Coordinates of C-alpha atoms in Angstrom, one line a residue:
X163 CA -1.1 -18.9 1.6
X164 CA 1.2 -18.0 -1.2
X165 CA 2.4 -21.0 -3.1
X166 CA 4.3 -19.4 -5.8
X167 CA 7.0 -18.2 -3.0
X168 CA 7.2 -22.0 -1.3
X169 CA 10.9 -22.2 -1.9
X170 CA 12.0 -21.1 1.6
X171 CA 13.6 -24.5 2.0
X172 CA 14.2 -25.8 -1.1
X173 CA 15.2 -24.8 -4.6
X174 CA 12.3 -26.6 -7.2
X175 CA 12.9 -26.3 -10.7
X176 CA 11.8 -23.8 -12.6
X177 CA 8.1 -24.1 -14.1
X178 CA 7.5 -26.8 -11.6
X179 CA 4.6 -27.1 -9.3
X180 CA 4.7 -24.8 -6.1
X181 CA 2.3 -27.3 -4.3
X182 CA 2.8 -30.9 -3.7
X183 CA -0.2 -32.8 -4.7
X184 CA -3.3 -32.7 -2.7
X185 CA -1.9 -30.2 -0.3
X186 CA -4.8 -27.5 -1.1
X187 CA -8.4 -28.4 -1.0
X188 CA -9.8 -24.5 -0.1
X189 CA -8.6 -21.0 -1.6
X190 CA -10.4 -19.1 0.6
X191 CA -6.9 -17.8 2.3
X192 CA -4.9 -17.8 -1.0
X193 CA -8.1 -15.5 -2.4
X194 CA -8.4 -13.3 0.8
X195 CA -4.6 -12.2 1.0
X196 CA -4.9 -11.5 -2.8
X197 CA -7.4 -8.9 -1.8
X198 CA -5.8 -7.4 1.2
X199 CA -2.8 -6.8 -1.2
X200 CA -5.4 -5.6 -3.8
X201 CA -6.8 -3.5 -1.4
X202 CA -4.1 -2.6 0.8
X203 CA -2.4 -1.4 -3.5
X204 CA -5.5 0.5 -4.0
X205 CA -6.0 2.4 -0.9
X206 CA -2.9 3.0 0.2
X207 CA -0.4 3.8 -2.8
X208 CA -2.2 3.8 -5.7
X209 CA -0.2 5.3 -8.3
X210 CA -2.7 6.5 -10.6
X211 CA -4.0 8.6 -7.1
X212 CA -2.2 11.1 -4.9
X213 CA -1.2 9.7 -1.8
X214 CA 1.1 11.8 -0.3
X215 CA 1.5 15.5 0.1
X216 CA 4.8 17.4 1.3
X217 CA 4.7 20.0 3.7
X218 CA 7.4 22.0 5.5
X219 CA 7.7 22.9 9.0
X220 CA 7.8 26.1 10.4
X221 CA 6.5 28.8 8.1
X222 CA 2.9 28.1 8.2
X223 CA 0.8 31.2 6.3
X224 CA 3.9 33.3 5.9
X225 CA 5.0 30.8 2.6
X226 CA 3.8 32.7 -0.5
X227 CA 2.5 30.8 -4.2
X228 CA 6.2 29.9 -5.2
X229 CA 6.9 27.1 -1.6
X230 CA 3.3 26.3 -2.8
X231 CA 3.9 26.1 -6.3
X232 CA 7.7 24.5 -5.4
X233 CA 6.1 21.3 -3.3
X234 CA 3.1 20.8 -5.8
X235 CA 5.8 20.2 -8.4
X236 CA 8.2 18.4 -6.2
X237 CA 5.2 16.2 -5.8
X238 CA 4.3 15.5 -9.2
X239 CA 8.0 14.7 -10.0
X240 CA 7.6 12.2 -7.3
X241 CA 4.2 10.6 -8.4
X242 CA 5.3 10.1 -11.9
X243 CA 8.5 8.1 -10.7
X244 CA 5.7 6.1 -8.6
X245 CA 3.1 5.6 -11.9
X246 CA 6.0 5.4 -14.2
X247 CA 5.8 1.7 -16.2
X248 CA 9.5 1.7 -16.4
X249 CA 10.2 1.9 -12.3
X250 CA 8.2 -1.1 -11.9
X251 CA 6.7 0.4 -9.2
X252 CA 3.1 -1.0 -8.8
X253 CA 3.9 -4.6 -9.4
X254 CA 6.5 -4.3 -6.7
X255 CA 4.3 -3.0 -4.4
X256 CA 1.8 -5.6 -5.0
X257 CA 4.0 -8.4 -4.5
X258 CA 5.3 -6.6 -1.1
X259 CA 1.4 -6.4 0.3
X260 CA 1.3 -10.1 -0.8
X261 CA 4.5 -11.2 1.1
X262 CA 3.4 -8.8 3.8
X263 CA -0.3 -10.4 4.3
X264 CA 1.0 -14.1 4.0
X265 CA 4.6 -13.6 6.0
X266 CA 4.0 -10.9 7.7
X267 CA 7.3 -9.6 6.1
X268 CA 8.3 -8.0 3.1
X269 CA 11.4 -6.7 1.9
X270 CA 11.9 -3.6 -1.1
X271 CA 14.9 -2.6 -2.7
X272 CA 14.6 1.2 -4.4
X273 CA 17.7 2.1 -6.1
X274 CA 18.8 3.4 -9.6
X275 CA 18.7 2.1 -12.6
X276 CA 21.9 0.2 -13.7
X277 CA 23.1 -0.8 -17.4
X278 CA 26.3 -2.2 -17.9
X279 CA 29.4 -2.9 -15.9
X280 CA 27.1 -1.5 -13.2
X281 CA 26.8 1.9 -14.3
X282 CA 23.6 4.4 -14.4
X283 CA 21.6 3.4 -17.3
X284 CA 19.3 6.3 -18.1
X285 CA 15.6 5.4 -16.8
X286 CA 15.1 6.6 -13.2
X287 CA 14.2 5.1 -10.3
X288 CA 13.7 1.2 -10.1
X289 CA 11.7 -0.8 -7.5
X290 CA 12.3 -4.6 -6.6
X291 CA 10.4 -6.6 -4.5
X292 CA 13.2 -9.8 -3.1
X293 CA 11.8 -13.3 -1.9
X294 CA 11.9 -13.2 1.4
X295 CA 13.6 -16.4 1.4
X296 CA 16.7 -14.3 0.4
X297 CA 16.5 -11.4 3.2
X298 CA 18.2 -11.7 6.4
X299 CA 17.5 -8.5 8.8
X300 CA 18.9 -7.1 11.2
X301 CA 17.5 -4.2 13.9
X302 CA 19.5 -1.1 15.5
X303 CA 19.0 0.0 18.8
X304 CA 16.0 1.7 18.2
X305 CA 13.7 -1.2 16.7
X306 CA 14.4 0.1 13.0
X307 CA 15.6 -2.6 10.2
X308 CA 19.2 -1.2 9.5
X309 CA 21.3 -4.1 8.3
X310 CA 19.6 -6.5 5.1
X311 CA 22.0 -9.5 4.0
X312 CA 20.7 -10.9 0.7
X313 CA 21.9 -14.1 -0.6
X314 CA 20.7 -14.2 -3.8
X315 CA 22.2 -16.9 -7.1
X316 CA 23.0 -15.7 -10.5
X317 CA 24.5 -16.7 -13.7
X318 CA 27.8 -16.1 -14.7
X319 CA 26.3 -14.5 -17.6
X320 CA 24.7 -12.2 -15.8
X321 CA 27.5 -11.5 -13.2
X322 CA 29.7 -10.5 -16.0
X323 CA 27.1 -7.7 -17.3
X324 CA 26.7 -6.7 -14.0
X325 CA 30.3 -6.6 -13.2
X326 CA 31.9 -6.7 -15.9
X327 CA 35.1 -9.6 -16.8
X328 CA 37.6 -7.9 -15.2
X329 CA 35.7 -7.6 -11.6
X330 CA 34.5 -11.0 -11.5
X331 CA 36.7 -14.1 -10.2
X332 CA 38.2 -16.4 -12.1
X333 CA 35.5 -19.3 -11.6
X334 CA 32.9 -16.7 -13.0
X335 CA 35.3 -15.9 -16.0
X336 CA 35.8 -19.9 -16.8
X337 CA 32.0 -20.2 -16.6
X338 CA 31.2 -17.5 -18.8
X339 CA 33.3 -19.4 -21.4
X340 CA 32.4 -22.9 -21.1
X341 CA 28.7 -22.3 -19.4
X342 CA 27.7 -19.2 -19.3
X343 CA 24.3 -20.3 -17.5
X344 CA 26.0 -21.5 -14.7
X345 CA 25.4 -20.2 -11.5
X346 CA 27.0 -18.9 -8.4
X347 CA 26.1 -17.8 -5.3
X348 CA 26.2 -14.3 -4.1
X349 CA 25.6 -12.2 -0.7
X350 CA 24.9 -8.6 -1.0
X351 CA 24.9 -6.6 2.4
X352 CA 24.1 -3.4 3.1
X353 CA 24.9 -2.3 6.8
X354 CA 25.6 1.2 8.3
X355 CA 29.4 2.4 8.1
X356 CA 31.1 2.5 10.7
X357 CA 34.5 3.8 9.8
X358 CA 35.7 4.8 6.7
X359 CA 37.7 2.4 3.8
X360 CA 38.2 1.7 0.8
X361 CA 38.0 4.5 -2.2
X362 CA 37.1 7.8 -1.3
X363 CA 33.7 7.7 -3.3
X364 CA 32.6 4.8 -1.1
X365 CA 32.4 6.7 2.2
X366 CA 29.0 6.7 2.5
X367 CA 26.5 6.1 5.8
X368 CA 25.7 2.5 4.3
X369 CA 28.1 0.4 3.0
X370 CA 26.9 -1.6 0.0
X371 CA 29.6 -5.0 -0.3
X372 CA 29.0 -7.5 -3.0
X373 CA 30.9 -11.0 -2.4
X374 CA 30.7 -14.7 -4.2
X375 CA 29.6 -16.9 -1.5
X376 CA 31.6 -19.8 -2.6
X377 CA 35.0 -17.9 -3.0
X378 CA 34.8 -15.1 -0.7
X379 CA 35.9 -12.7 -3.7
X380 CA 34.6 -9.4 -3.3
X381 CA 32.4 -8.1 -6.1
X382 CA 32.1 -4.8 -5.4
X383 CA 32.5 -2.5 -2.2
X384 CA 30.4 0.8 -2.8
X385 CA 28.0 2.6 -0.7
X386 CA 24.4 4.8 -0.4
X387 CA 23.2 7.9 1.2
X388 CA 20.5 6.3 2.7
X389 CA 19.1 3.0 3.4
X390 CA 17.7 1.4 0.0
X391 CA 16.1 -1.5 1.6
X392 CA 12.3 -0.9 3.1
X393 CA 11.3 -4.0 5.3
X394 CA 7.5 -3.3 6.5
X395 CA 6.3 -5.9 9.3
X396 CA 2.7 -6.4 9.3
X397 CA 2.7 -6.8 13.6
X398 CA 6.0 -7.8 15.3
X399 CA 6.6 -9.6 18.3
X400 CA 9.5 -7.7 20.6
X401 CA 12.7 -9.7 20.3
X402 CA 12.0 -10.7 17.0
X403 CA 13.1 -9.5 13.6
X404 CA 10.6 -10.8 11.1
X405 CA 6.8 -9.6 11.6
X406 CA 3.4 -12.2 12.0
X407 CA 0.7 -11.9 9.6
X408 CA -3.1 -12.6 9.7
X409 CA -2.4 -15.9 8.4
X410 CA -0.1 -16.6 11.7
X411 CA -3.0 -15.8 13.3
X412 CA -5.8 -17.8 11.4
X413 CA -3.2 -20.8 10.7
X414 CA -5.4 -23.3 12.9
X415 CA -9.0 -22.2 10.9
X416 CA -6.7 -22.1 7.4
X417 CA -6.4 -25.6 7.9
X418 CA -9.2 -26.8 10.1
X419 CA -10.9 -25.3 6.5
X420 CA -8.8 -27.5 4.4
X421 CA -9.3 -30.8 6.2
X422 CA -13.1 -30.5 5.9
X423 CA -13.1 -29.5 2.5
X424 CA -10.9 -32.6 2.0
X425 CA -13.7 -34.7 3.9
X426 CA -17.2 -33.1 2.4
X427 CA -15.0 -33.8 -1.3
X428 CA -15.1 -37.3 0.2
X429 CA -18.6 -37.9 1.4
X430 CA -19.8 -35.7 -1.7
X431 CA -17.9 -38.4 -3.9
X432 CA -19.8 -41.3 -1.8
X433 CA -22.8 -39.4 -2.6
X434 CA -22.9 -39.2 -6.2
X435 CA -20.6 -42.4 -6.9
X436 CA -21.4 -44.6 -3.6
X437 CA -19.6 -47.5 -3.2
X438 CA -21.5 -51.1 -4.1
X439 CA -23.0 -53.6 -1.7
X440 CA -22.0 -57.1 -4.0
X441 CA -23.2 -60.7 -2.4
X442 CA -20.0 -62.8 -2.1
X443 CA -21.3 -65.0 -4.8
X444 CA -23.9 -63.1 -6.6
X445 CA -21.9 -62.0 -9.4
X446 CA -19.9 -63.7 -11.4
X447 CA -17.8 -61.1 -12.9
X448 CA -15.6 -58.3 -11.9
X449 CA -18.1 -55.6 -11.2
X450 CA -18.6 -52.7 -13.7
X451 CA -19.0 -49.1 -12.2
X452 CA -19.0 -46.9 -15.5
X453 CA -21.9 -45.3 -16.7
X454 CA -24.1 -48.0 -18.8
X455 CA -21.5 -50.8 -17.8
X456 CA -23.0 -54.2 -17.4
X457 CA -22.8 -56.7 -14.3
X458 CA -24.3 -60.4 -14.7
X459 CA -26.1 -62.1 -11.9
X460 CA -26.7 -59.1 -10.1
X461 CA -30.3 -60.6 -9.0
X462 CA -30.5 -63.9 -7.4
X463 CA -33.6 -66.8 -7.9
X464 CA -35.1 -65.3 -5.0
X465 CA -35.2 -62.0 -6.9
X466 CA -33.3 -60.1 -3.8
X467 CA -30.8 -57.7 -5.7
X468 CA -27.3 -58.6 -4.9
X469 CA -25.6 -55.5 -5.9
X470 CA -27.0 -52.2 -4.5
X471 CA -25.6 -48.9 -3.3
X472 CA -24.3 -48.8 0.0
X473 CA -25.7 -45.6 1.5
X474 CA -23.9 -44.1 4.4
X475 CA -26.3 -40.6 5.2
X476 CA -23.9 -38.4 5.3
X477 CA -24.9 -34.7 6.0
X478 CA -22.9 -32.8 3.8
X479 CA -24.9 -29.2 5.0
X480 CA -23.7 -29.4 8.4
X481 CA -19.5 -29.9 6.8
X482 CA -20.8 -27.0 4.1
X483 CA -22.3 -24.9 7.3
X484 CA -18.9 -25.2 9.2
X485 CA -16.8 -24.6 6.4
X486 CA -18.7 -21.5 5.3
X487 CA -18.3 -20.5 9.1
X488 CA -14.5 -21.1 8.9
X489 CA -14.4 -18.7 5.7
X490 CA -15.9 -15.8 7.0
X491 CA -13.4 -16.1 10.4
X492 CA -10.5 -15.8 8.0
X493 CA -11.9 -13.3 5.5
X494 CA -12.5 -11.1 8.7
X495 CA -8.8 -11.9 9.3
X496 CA -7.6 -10.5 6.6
X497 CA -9.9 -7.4 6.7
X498 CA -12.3 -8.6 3.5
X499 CA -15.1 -6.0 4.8
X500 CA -12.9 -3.5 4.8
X501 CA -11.8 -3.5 1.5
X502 CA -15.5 -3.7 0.2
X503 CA -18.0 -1.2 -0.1
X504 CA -21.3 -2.5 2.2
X505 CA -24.5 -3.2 0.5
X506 CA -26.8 -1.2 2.3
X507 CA -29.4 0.9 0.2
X508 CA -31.2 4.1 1.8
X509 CA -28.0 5.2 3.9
X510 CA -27.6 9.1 4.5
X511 CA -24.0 10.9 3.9
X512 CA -23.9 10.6 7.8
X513 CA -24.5 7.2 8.1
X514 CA -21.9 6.6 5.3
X515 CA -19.1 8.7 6.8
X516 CA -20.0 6.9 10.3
X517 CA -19.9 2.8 8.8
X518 CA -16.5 4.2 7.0
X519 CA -14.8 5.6 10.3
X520 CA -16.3 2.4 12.0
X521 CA -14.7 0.0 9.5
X522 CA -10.9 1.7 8.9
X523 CA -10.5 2.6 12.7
X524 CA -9.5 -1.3 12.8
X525 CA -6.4 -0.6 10.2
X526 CA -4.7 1.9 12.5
X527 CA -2.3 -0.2 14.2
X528 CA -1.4 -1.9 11.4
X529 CA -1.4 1.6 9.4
X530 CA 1.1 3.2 12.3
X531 CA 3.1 0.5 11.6
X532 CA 2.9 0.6 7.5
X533 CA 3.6 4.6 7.9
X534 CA 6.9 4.2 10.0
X535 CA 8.4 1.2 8.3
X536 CA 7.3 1.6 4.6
X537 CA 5.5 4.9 3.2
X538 CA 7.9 7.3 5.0
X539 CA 11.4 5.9 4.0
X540 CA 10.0 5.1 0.5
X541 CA 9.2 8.7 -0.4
X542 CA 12.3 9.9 2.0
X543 CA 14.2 7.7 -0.9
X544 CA 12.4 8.7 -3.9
X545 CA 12.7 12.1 -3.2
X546 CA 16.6 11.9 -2.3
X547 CA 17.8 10.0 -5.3
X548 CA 15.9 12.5 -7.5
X549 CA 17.7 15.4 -5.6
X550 CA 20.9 13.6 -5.7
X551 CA 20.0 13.2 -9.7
X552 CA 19.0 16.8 -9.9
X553 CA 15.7 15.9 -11.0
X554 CA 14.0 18.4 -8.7
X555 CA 13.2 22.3 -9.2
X556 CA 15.2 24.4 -7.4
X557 CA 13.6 25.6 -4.4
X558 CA 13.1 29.0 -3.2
X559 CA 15.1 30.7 -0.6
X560 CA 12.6 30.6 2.1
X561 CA 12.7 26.6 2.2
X562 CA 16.3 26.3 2.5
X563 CA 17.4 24.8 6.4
X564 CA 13.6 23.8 6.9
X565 CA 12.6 20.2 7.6
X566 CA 10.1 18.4 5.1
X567 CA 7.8 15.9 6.1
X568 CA 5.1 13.9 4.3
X569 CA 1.4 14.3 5.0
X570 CA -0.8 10.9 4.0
X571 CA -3.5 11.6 2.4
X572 CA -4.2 8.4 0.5
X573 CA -8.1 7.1 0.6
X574 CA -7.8 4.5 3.5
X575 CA -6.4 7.2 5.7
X576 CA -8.9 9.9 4.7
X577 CA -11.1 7.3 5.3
X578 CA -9.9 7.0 9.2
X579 CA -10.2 10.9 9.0
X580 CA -13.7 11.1 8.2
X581 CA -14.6 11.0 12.0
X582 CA -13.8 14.9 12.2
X583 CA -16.0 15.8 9.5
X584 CA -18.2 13.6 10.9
X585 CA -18.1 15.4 14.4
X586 CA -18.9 18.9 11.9
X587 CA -22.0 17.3 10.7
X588 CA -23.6 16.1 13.9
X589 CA -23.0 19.4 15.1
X590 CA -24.6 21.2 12.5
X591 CA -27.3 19.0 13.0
X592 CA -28.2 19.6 16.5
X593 CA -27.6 23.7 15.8
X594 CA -30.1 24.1 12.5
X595 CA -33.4 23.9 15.2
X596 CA -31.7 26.1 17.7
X597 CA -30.3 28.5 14.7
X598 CA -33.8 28.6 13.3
X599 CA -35.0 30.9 17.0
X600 CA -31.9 32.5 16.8
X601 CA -30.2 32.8 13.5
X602 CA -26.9 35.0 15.8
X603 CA -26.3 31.2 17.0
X604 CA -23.9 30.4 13.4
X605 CA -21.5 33.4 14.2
X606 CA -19.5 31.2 16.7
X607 CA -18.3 29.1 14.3
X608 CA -15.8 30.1 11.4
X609 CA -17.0 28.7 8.6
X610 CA -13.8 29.7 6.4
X611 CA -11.2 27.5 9.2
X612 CA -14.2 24.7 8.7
X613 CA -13.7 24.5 5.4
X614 CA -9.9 24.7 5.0
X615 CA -9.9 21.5 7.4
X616 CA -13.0 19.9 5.2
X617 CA -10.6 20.5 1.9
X618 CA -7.6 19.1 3.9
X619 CA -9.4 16.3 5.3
X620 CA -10.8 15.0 2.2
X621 CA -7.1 15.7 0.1
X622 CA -8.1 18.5 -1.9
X623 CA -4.5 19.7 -3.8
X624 CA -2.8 22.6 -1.7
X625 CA -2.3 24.6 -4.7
X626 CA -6.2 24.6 -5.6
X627 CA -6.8 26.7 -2.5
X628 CA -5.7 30.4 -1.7
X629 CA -4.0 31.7 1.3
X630 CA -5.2 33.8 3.7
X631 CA -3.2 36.8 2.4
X632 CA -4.6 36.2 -1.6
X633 CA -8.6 36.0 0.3
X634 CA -7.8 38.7 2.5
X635 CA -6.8 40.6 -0.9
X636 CA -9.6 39.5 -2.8
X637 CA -12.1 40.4 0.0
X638 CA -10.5 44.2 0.2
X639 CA -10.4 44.5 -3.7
X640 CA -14.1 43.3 -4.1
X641 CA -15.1 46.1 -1.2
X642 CA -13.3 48.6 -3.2
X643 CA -15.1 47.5 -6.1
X644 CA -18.5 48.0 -4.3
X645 CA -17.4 51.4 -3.0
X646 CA -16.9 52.3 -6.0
X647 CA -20.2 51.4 -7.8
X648 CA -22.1 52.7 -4.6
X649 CA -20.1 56.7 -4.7
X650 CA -20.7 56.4 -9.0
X651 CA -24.5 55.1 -8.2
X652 CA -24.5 58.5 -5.1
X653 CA -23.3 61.0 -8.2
X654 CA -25.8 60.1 -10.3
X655 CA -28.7 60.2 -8.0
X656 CA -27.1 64.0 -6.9
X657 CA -26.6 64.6 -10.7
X658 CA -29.4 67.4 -12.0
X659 CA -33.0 65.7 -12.4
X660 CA -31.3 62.9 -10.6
X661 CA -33.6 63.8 -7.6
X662 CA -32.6 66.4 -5.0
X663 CA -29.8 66.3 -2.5
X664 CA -29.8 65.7 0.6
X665 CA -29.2 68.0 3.5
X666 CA -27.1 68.4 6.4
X667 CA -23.3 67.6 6.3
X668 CA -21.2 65.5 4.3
X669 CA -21.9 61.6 4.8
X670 CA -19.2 58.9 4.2
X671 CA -18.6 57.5 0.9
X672 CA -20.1 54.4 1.7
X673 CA -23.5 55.6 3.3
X674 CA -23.5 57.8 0.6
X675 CA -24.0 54.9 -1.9
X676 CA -26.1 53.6 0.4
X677 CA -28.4 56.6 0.7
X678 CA -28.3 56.9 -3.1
X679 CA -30.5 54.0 -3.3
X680 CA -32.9 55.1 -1.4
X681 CA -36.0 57.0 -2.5
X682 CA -35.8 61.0 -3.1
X683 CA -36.2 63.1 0.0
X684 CA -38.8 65.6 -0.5

C-alpha cells in the first residue's frame, strides 16, 4: 500500500528498493490511498482555506465587534502557523493521511522549533509526521492515546547538536570524534506525570524523558503543557491500540488484483510472443526467437511446417473484466467517488446539494473519529504554544474565564451540512404555488434567522456579518432617515403655493409625510 514506509521489520539501506522484486503487479491501491490522502489534505485541512473557526461559550449576541474582531484575529494567527512553509505543516499532514489510509494509524508530533543545544530557535511552530514503525501507544482510561514511546536512531553528530557534548554519554562523545556518523539508538517517551521530580521547570502534566537505548543514559528529562503527540485511528477495534484502515478491509481484493494482473501479464506475453511448437528432429539448430532471426529446416520434404506457434486461447477480456471489477471494489474502499466531482451534465442546484449530502454522509464515522483524535488537539496545541509564546492579541475582558471551542467548517464538512439548506430549498419549493394564492403564507418564516444559518452553514467569515444589535441600529437609523425626508417632503407641500393644507387636527409626523405625497385636497 505504501512501499516507501516497508521498514517495519527491517532496516534497508538507504536509497534502496522498498519492494522486493516482482512483489507489485497493480497500483490501483498504492494510487487510491494517494488520493484519499489528497483528498482527505484538500477537504479537510487545507491550509490555503479556512477550516476552523473559534467560538466561545456562553455570551451568544451579548459579545460586541472587539470578541468578534479578537477570534477573527486569533484565527488568522493560527492559519498562518498552518500555511506557513517554515512549519512544515502540509507535507506533514499529507504523509499523516497517507499512513492513516494505508495503516489505519498515524502519529504527529507539534512542538517548537529547536536550534542548538536544544534551545528555541526563532521560527514558530514545527510539525513532524514519525514512521509508525517508531511509535508505540498507549491509551488512558478513557479510550484517548496518552502515552507515545518513540524509538527513533540518530547520529552522534546529531545528538551532540541536539544535546550538546556535555549532556550526551561518553560513547556518543568518542563517536563524535572518531565517527561522527555513527549511530545510536534512542527512546523518547512522553507519558502523563504523575508526581513531581526532577528540576522545578520540569513539573509539567507530561513528562518528556529522552534516554540512549543502549546505555540507559538519560538525555534529557523535561516536560509539556499538553500532549504534543496526535495519534488519529482511521476505525479501531476495542481492545486495541492501533486503528484498521480500508486497506485491512480490501486486503483479500488488493491481492486477489495482483495475482491476476500477474497471470493476464502472462497469457498477454504468450499472446504476443507464444511459445514454438519444434518437431524433435526438424531443425537442426538451436531455435532463433528474435525478430528477423533465422531457423534452418523448419519445413520438412513433406512440406508440413515443423516449427509453428503453439496457441493456447486464452481470454484475456474475461482476466481484464475481473480485474477492472476488483478496482472499482477498492477505489470504492477508499472513498475515490467521493473525492471526485460526478460527471453529470443538466443537474439543478438541488440536485447538486442532494448527490453531495448523499455522497459525504458516508465519511461521518470516520470524520467523528478524525475530529476527536486529530483536528481538535491539533488546534487545542497550536493555539496553546502561541499563547504560551505570546503570539496572540490580548483578549478583551468579556472572554476571560469562558471556554473556547472550535467550529469545523472545512469543505467536506460543509459538504455533510448541506442537507439543512437542502431541507430550506425543498420547502421553499412546495410554498412558491401555495404563496402565489396567498402571498401572507412567507410571514411564518424569518428570513433574517434563514440566512444567518445559510452564511454559517456554507462558512461565511463571522466578522463579514453584523450583529443583531448593529442591524437593529441600522434599521432604526434608516427609519429616522425616512422620517425625516417624509416631514421635509410635508413642509414643502404646506409651504405657500405648495398646495393648500389640510384640515382637521394635527397628524403624526409620519402620516404627515405620507399625506404630503398625495394629491392637493381641494
Amino acid at each position: 500500500m505504501l512501499p516507501r514506509r516497508a521498514s517495519f521489520t527491517s532496516q534497508p539501506e538507504p536509497g534502496a528498493a522498498r519492494v522486493k522484486g516482482g512483489r507489485v503487479f497493480d497500483s490501483t491501491a498504492i494510487h487510491a490511498n494517494e488520493l484519499l490522502a489528497a483528498g482527505l489534505h484538500g477537504m479537510l485541512t487545507n491550509p490555503a482555506e479556512r477550516w476552523f473557526s473559534l467560538k466561545l461559550t456562553g455570551g451568544g449576541d451579548q459579545d460586541g465587534a472587539d470578541v468578534t474582531r479578537w477570534l477573527e484575529e486569533v484565527e488568522r494567527r493560527m492559519q498562518s502557523v498552518f500555511s506557513s512553509p517554515t512549519s512544515r505543516f502540509a507535507p506533514a499532514i499529507h504523509e499523516l493521511y497517507l499512513d492513516l489510509g494505508a495503516f489505519g494509524t498515524a502519529a504527529m508530533f507539534v512542538g517548537e522549533r529547536l536550534g542548538e543545544a536544544g534551545h528555541v530557535a526563532p521560527g514558530g511552530i514545527l510539525f513532524r509526521t514519525y514512521h509508525l514503525a517508531e511509535i508505540y501507544p498507549s491509551e488512558g482510561a478513557f479510550g484517548q492515546v496518552d502515552t507515545v514511546y518513540r524509538r527513533f536512531s540518530w547520529s552522534a553528530r546529531q545528538m551532540v547538536e541536539r544535546w550538546g557534548q556535555e549532556r550526551v554519554s561518553e560513547a556518543v562523545q568518542r563517536a563524535v570524534s572518531a565517527n561522527p556518523e555513527k549511530t545510536f539508538e534512542v527512546v523518547h517517551g512522553v507519558f502523563p506525570r504523575r508526581e513531581r521530580t526532577g528540576a522545578p521547570g520540569t513539573w509539567k502534566p507530561w513528562a518528556s524523558v529522552y534516554v540512549e537505548a543502549a546505555s540507559h543514559h538519560v538525555l534529557e528529562d523535561g516536560g509539556f503543557d499538553d500532549f504534543p503527540y496526535l495519534v488519529p485511528r482511521w476505525a479501531k477495534v476495542p481492545g486495541e491500540r492501533f486503528g484498521r484502515s480500508p486497506a485491512w478491509t480490501m486486503l483479500p481484493d488488493i491481492k486477489m488484483l495482483n495475482a491476476m494482473s500477474k497471470t493476464v501479464i502472462k497469457a498477454a506475453q504468450k499472446v504476443v510472443d507464444p511459445p514454438l511448437l519444434v518437431a524433435d528432429d526438424g531443425v537442426i539448430q538451436p531455435v532463433t526467437t528474435v525478430p528477423g532471426g533465422l531457423n534452418y529446416g523448419g519445413v520438412d520434404p513433406g512440406g508440413r511446417q515443423l516449427i509453428q506457434p503453439l496457441t493456447t486461447g486464452a481470454r484475456i477480456d474475461i482476466g481484464l473484466d475481473m480485474m477492472e471489477q476488483r478496482r472499482g471494489a477498492i477505489r470504492d474502499a477508499f472513498f475515490a467517488a467521493l473525492m471526485q466531482t460526478p460527471e453529470s451534465p443538466q443537474r439543478t442546484a438541488t440536485q447538486v446539494l442532494q448527490e453531495t449530502e448523499e455522497r459525504m454522509r458516508l465519511m461521518s464515522p470516520v470524520l467523528g473519529r478524525l475530529q476527536s483524535e486529530l483536528l481538535g488537539p491539533l488546534v487545542r496545541r497550536v493555539f496553546n504554544l502561541l499563547k504560551t509564546a505570546g503570539q496572540l492579541p490580548a483578549p478583551p475582558l468579556s472572554v476571560l474565564g469562558r471556554r473556547l471551542d472550535v467550529d469545523y467548517v472545512s469543505p467536506i464538512v460543509r459538504a455533510q451540512r448541506a442537507s439543512e439548506m437542502l431541507g430550506v430549498t425543498r420547502t421553499f419549493e412546495a410554498v412558491v404555488p401555495f404563496a402565489q394564492m396567498e402571498p401572507g403564507v412567507w410571514d411564518i418564516f424569518d428570513l433574517e434567522a434563514l440566512a444567518r444559518r445559510a452564511a454559517d452553514v456554507n462558512g461565511v467569515p463571522a466578522a463579514t456579518l453584523r450583529s443583531e444589535a448593529e442591524v437593529a441600529r441600522r434599521r432604526a437609523e434608516r427609519e429616522a432617515e425616512a422620517v425625516q425626508a417624509a416631514d421635509a417632503l410635508a413642509q414643502r407641500a404646506g409651504a405657500p403655493g405648495g398646495g393648500a393644507e389640510i384640515p382637521g387636527a394635527a397628524l403624526p409626523p409620519g402620516l404627515v409625510g405620507l399625506m404630503g405625497g398625495l394629491p392637493n385636497v381641494g
